[in-house]
Amino acid sequence: MTEDVFDPAKSVVDRTIVVNDAVMIPWADAERSGFRRWVATLRSDGNLVPEAACWRSLDEVVTVDPDTVPDVSPEDLPGRWLFGGIFYAHFGHFLCETLSRLWALDHVGPVDGIIFYPKKKMTWPNRLIRPYQPFFDALGFQDLKIIAPNEAQRIGELVVPEQGFGVGEMAAGRPEFRTFMIKRLGQDIQPNGPEKIYVSRSRLMSKRGTILAEQRLEDLLMEDGYEIFHPQEHAIHEQIARYKAAKVIVSMDASPLHLAGFVVDPTTKVAILNRAPSRNIDDYVRQFKWFRGITPATLDTIERFWSPADKRLVRRETIGLLDYGRVGAFMAERGFVTDASKWHSLSEEEVSQAVAEREERLGTELIEYKR
């Protein structure tokens, strides 16, 4: 971005530009591999709009200006539209990046809708947006048009705000984004659910990163009165209601915590267990601190982890080994569980059995790595 240090207290209310007759080109003639992609937002004179660059973190840009701007015949889109960046299907990226400019809706006056670049080229672009309509409803935007067209568009008036959220340092958010989310998200949704929940990953697709023997963790927490919560099996309003009701939340570092970080009560106790040989956990700590004034208890015991032999090693998608003995002592000391006496580290025999079970589930050999 335009600064070297992200200041969560710094306003972005004056960092919005308006471009008349802007042209948005969602796809270049050639595609890039990886998470970066070529897009272009142009002024009427053909010059690029640098403010429309999309950032994942302070130093990690997602969109790349094409070497040559494609020769396109844009469709006309009259009216006043908010530039939203990239529309992601992945829940975590949706929360951190797709929503990151919407704070401006409380500051720029009426708009006809929000226009995004689609993350994926789909025959029917609305299929990308439809699953998230309940989320926009929970923000109070039931009647706002939201589009992510595949074709280039010439927009009558394009309002381009700066991003107010992201990952890394940007997970603290800007003041306007924090206010926007706290004020709007789920304001009509009442708390509903148990006081203590564990946010589980055990029923996610097997390629997602997780831990060995998560059932052990779930069993121990259930004995202490926790409900095992699988957020992907619940509608968004139910997820919000659960997080609002919870007085204690235990979770691995995972995307649902971004949603929880928007809506939990400031008195909620939160414990986050690192699940992979990386430090994404810091993003959630920043968010809870700046959005809700909560300092989560955090623990990282990952020393060994496994990855499928037939795939490239991606640290966020590995299978980590928690030291359950240390986890139990940590949780008991901080009041998340009442008794750590049943919390024991897995024996080598139990580790081997858990690895074999995971290999059978994945249908491939797992390779062990040490941190």
XYZ file of C-alpha atoms in Angstrom:
371
model
C 0.000 0.000 0.000
C 1.072 3.633 0.187
C 2.440 3.324 3.736
C 5.083 1.179 5.400
C 3.303 0.829 8.757
C -0.402 0.138 9.188
C -1.918 2.462 11.797
C -5.248 1.053 13.083
C -6.114 4.429 14.619
C -5.689 6.342 11.354
C -8.885 7.365 9.593
C -9.443 6.551 5.928
C -12.594 8.610 5.561
C -10.794 11.076 3.271
C -9.125 8.340 1.194
C -11.894 7.798 -1.311
C -11.782 8.899 -4.929
C -14.522 9.139 -7.541
C -13.797 8.184 -11.143
C -16.267 9.166 -13.866
C -16.643 6.856 -16.855
C -14.305 4.320 -15.274
C -13.662 1.040 -17.076
C -13.235 -2.153 -15.055
C -11.600 -5.061 -16.897
C -11.830 -8.243 -14.794
C -9.753 -10.541 -16.991
C -6.617 -10.010 -19.044
C -5.787 -11.896 -22.233
C -3.435 -14.209 -20.318
C -3.804 -15.621 -16.837
C -1.228 -15.725 -14.064
C -0.629 -18.702 -11.820
C -0.861 -18.373 -8.054
C -3.080 -16.003 -6.119
C -2.145 -12.848 -8.066
C -4.029 -11.953 -11.216
C -4.153 -9.326 -13.899
C -7.003 -6.830 -13.760
C -7.365 -3.200 -14.770
C -9.458 -0.254 -13.648
C -9.030 2.683 -16.003
C -9.939 6.349 -16.101
C -11.696 7.720 -19.158
C -8.300 8.745 -20.570
C -7.048 5.149 -20.370
C -4.752 5.647 -17.379
C -4.835 3.064 -14.605
C -6.457 3.818 -11.250
C -3.830 2.774 -8.668
C -6.323 3.193 -5.810
C -8.188 0.146 -7.171
C -5.287 -2.205 -6.430
C -6.405 -5.020 -4.116
C -4.232 -5.905 -1.154
C -4.214 -9.025 0.994
C -1.844 -7.488 3.522
C 0.206 -4.338 3.811
C 2.940 -5.672 1.511
C 1.078 -8.319 -0.495
C -0.867 -7.072 -3.502
C -3.320 -9.456 -5.164
C -4.018 -7.594 -8.400
C -1.334 -6.889 -10.972
C -1.525 -4.337 -13.771
C -1.423 -6.119 -17.141
C 1.638 -5.611 -19.331
C -0.728 -4.516 -22.069
C -4.257 -3.361 -21.342
C -6.626 -5.661 -23.237
C -8.563 -4.126 -26.108
C -12.148 -4.467 -24.910
C -15.583 -3.104 -25.729
C -17.035 -2.507 -22.272
C -20.696 -2.795 -21.463
C -22.280 0.403 -20.136
C -23.216 0.378 -16.456
C -24.961 3.657 -15.653
C -25.272 5.051 -12.169
C -23.084 5.385 -9.095
C -21.297 2.243 -7.920
C -18.973 1.388 -5.051
C -15.799 -0.452 -6.027
C -15.560 -3.529 -3.798
C -12.321 -5.179 -4.934
C -12.333 -8.966 -5.449
C -15.283 -11.180 -4.583
C -13.962 -14.374 -2.985
C -15.813 -17.635 -2.462
C -13.421 -18.677 0.337
C -14.980 -17.636 3.652
C -11.829 -16.222 5.219
C -10.833 -14.176 2.180
C -14.431 -13.006 1.816
C -14.402 -11.667 5.381
C -10.948 -10.095 5.200
C -10.834 -8.794 1.632
C -14.245 -8.768 -0.047
C -15.777 -6.761 2.808
C -12.796 -4.477 3.306
C -14.091 -1.420 1.415
C -17.735 -1.563 2.451
C -17.150 0.857 5.336
C -17.489 3.606 2.722
C -21.211 2.897 2.357
C -21.706 4.855 5.584
C -19.748 7.849 4.253
C -20.111 8.381 0.500
C -23.850 8.840 0.100
C -26.268 6.741 -1.960
C -24.954 4.248 -4.500
C -26.776 2.024 -6.965
C -24.779 -1.004 -5.919
C -21.385 -2.587 -5.338
C -19.274 -3.912 -8.198
C -16.526 -6.480 -7.685
C -13.994 -8.326 -9.747
C -14.995 -12.012 -9.669
C -12.348 -14.258 -8.151
C -13.380 -17.063 -10.493
C -14.665 -16.891 -14.040
C -18.107 -18.502 -13.882
C -20.765 -18.934 -16.539
C -23.278 -17.400 -14.153
C -21.416 -14.886 -11.941
C -24.337 -14.629 -9.543
C -23.494 -18.165 -8.384
C -20.434 -16.631 -6.740
C -22.490 -14.020 -4.898
C -25.672 -15.930 -4.018
C -24.213 -17.983 -1.126
C -23.199 -14.752 0.600
C -26.494 -12.906 0.207
C -27.487 -13.857 3.790
C -24.291 -12.178 4.980
C -25.167 -8.962 3.158
C -28.665 -9.253 4.605
C -27.092 -9.437 8.072
C -25.301 -6.169 7.245
C -28.638 -4.578 6.350
C -28.144 -4.557 2.570
C -31.119 -6.644 1.497
C -31.970 -4.318 -1.395
C -28.501 -3.300 -2.562
C -27.376 -4.588 -5.957
C -24.159 -6.597 -5.807
C -22.488 -7.713 -9.029
C -19.230 -9.348 -10.139
C -19.454 -9.393 -13.947
C -17.100 -11.322 -16.209
C -17.297 -8.665 -18.920
C -15.583 -5.290 -18.885
C -17.839 -2.485 -17.642
C -17.891 1.265 -18.263
C -19.292 2.708 -15.054
C -20.943 6.117 -14.938
C -19.449 6.963 -11.545
C -17.138 4.628 -9.639
C -16.472 5.335 -5.962
C -13.128 3.803 -4.945
C -12.450 3.747 -1.178
C -9.289 2.532 0.504
C -9.343 -0.913 2.088
C -10.092 -0.867 5.785
C -9.273 -4.489 6.635
C -7.098 -7.389 5.550
C -4.626 -9.872 6.985
C -1.339 -9.346 8.771
C -1.148 -5.867 10.276
C -4.343 -4.931 8.427
C -6.333 -7.372 10.589
C -6.565 -4.599 13.193
C -8.785 -2.678 10.770
C -9.256 1.034 10.277
C -11.613 3.008 12.567
C -14.329 3.367 9.932
C -14.308 -0.334 9.090
C -14.430 -1.367 12.741
C -17.343 0.965 13.402
C -19.146 -0.219 10.282
C -18.932 -3.912 11.168
C -19.716 -3.507 14.860
C -22.683 -1.239 14.162
C -24.175 -3.199 11.294
C -23.368 -6.912 11.353
C -26.174 -8.896 12.928
C -27.754 -6.014 14.795
C -31.172 -7.672 14.491
C -29.842 -11.112 15.464
C -30.315 -12.065 19.100
C -27.737 -14.145 21.017
C -28.724 -17.802 20.997
C -26.581 -20.718 22.085
C -24.523 -22.250 24.889
C -22.080 -20.333 27.045
C -19.050 -22.411 26.023
C -18.247 -23.500 22.467
C -15.365 -25.161 20.677
C -15.137 -24.192 17.000
C -14.286 -27.487 15.306
C -12.582 -28.348 12.015
C -13.208 -32.086 12.235
C -15.976 -32.159 9.610
C -14.299 -29.941 7.045
C -13.073 -31.245 3.710
C -10.063 -33.454 4.302
C -7.702 -31.202 2.310
C -8.151 -28.362 4.798
C -5.483 -27.896 7.431
C -6.239 -29.488 10.782
C -4.696 -31.357 13.716
C -4.176 -35.017 14.501
C -6.772 -36.653 16.740
C -9.049 -33.620 16.991
C -11.690 -35.963 18.409
C -9.503 -36.230 21.540
C -9.676 -32.465 21.987
C -13.426 -32.435 21.402
C -14.059 -35.226 23.917
C -12.046 -33.479 26.616
C -13.815 -30.177 26.048
C -17.261 -31.786 26.010
C -16.499 -33.253 29.439
C -15.973 -29.670 30.570
C -19.335 -28.491 29.230
C -18.387 -27.229 25.782
C -20.619 -27.594 22.741
C -18.742 -28.725 19.645
C -19.707 -26.198 16.993
C -19.285 -26.868 13.267
C -19.976 -23.424 11.762
C -20.066 -24.568 8.135
C -23.203 -26.590 8.966
C -25.132 -23.520 10.143
C -26.643 -20.523 8.372
C -24.813 -17.244 8.848
C -27.456 -15.825 11.204
C -27.110 -18.931 13.385
C -23.332 -18.538 13.472
C -23.646 -14.914 14.528
C -26.192 -15.836 17.213
C -23.856 -18.509 18.627
C -20.863 -16.205 18.818
C -22.938 -13.467 20.411
C -24.199 -15.880 23.072
C -20.858 -17.487 23.891
C -19.091 -16.431 27.046
C -16.135 -18.728 26.297
C -14.783 -19.674 22.852
C -11.979 -22.146 22.173
C -10.760 -22.601 18.615
C -7.809 -23.367 16.458
C -6.703 -20.450 14.303
C -9.303 -20.562 11.537
C -11.510 -18.327 9.392
C -14.619 -18.527 11.644
C -12.710 -16.494 14.217
C -12.835 -13.511 11.860
C -16.630 -13.635 12.031
C -16.573 -14.137 15.800
C -14.191 -11.197 16.108
C -16.812 -8.890 14.613
C -19.721 -9.839 16.874
C -18.676 -11.361 20.224
C -19.403 -9.557 23.461
C -16.334 -7.682 24.759
C -16.448 -9.793 27.946
C -16.055 -13.094 26.052
C -13.024 -15.224 26.919
C -11.220 -16.533 23.830
C -8.490 -19.175 23.554
C -6.760 -19.826 20.229
C -4.597 -22.896 19.603
C -2.131 -22.701 16.732
C -2.741 -25.595 14.322
C 0.070 -25.181 11.795
C 3.754 -24.198 11.572
C 2.908 -20.556 10.839
C 1.780 -17.469 12.719
C -1.667 -16.654 11.312
C -2.769 -16.702 14.928
C -1.429 -13.153 15.260
C -4.071 -11.866 12.826
C -6.879 -13.031 15.091
C -5.222 -11.538 18.155
C -5.027 -8.155 16.411
C -8.643 -8.339 15.322
C -10.064 -9.285 18.727
C -7.995 -6.564 20.394
C -8.962 -3.730 18.063
C -12.568 -4.706 17.362
C -13.718 -5.983 20.762
C -11.016 -5.057 23.262
C -10.295 -8.753 23.926
C -6.833 -10.237 24.391
C -7.152 -13.930 23.469
C -5.124 -16.542 25.292
C -2.892 -18.197 22.691
C -0.750 -21.314 22.630
C 1.545 -22.783 19.987
C 2.706 -26.364 20.602
C 3.203 -27.457 16.981
C 6.604 -29.130 16.587
C 5.663 -31.916 14.141
C 3.276 -31.830 11.199
C 2.313 -33.942 8.180
C 1.484 -33.248 4.561
C 0.285 -35.468 1.677
C 3.202 -36.994 -0.219
C 1.573 -36.289 -3.579
C 1.127 -32.542 -3.017
C 3.286 -29.479 -2.605
C 3.838 -28.552 1.032
C 1.483 -25.726 2.011
C 1.981 -24.968 5.678
C -1.562 -23.726 6.259
C -2.937 -27.019 4.890
C -0.824 -29.371 6.986
C -1.911 -31.673 9.813
C -0.331 -30.563 13.058
C 0.303 -32.424 16.301
C -0.897 -30.620 19.408
C 0.798 -31.379 22.704
C -2.428 -32.133 24.561
C -0.651 -32.240 27.909
C 0.573 -28.670 27.489
C -2.785 -27.594 26.089
C -4.624 -28.940 29.136
C -2.285 -27.238 31.593
C -2.538 -23.985 29.651
C -6.345 -24.119 29.552
C -6.682 -24.992 33.228
C -4.315 -22.226 34.308
C -6.397 -19.663 32.417
C -9.785 -20.951 33.510
C -10.949 -22.513 30.240
C -11.148 -26.015 31.759
C -11.561 -27.077 35.370
C -9.177 -30.032 35.498
C -6.099 -30.821 33.405
C -5.524 -34.279 34.886
C -7.089 -36.069 31.899
C -5.120 -34.087 29.334
C -2.180 -36.208 28.185
C 0.127 -35.897 25.210
C -0.367 -38.548 22.537
C 1.973 -41.527 22.774
C 3.990 -42.466 19.701
C 1.632 -45.394 19.192
C -1.366 -43.043 19.266
C 0.372 -40.656 16.876
C 1.067 -43.493 14.422
C -2.528 -44.663 14.641
C -3.869 -41.139 14.059
C -1.569 -40.683 11.054
C -2.702 -44.030 9.600
C -6.356 -43.053 10.021
C -5.740 -39.743 8.285
C -3.871 -41.474 5.446
C -6.818 -43.807 4.942
C -9.208 -40.873 4.865
C -7.066 -38.966 2.369
C -6.139 -41.998 0.298
C -2.472 -41.046 0.234
C 0.724 -41.311 2.257
C 1.592 -38.526 4.690
C 5.129 -37.204 5.048
C 6.241 -36.004 8.477
C 8.056 -32.689 8.917
C 9.628 -31.099 11.952
C 9.419 -27.426 12.646
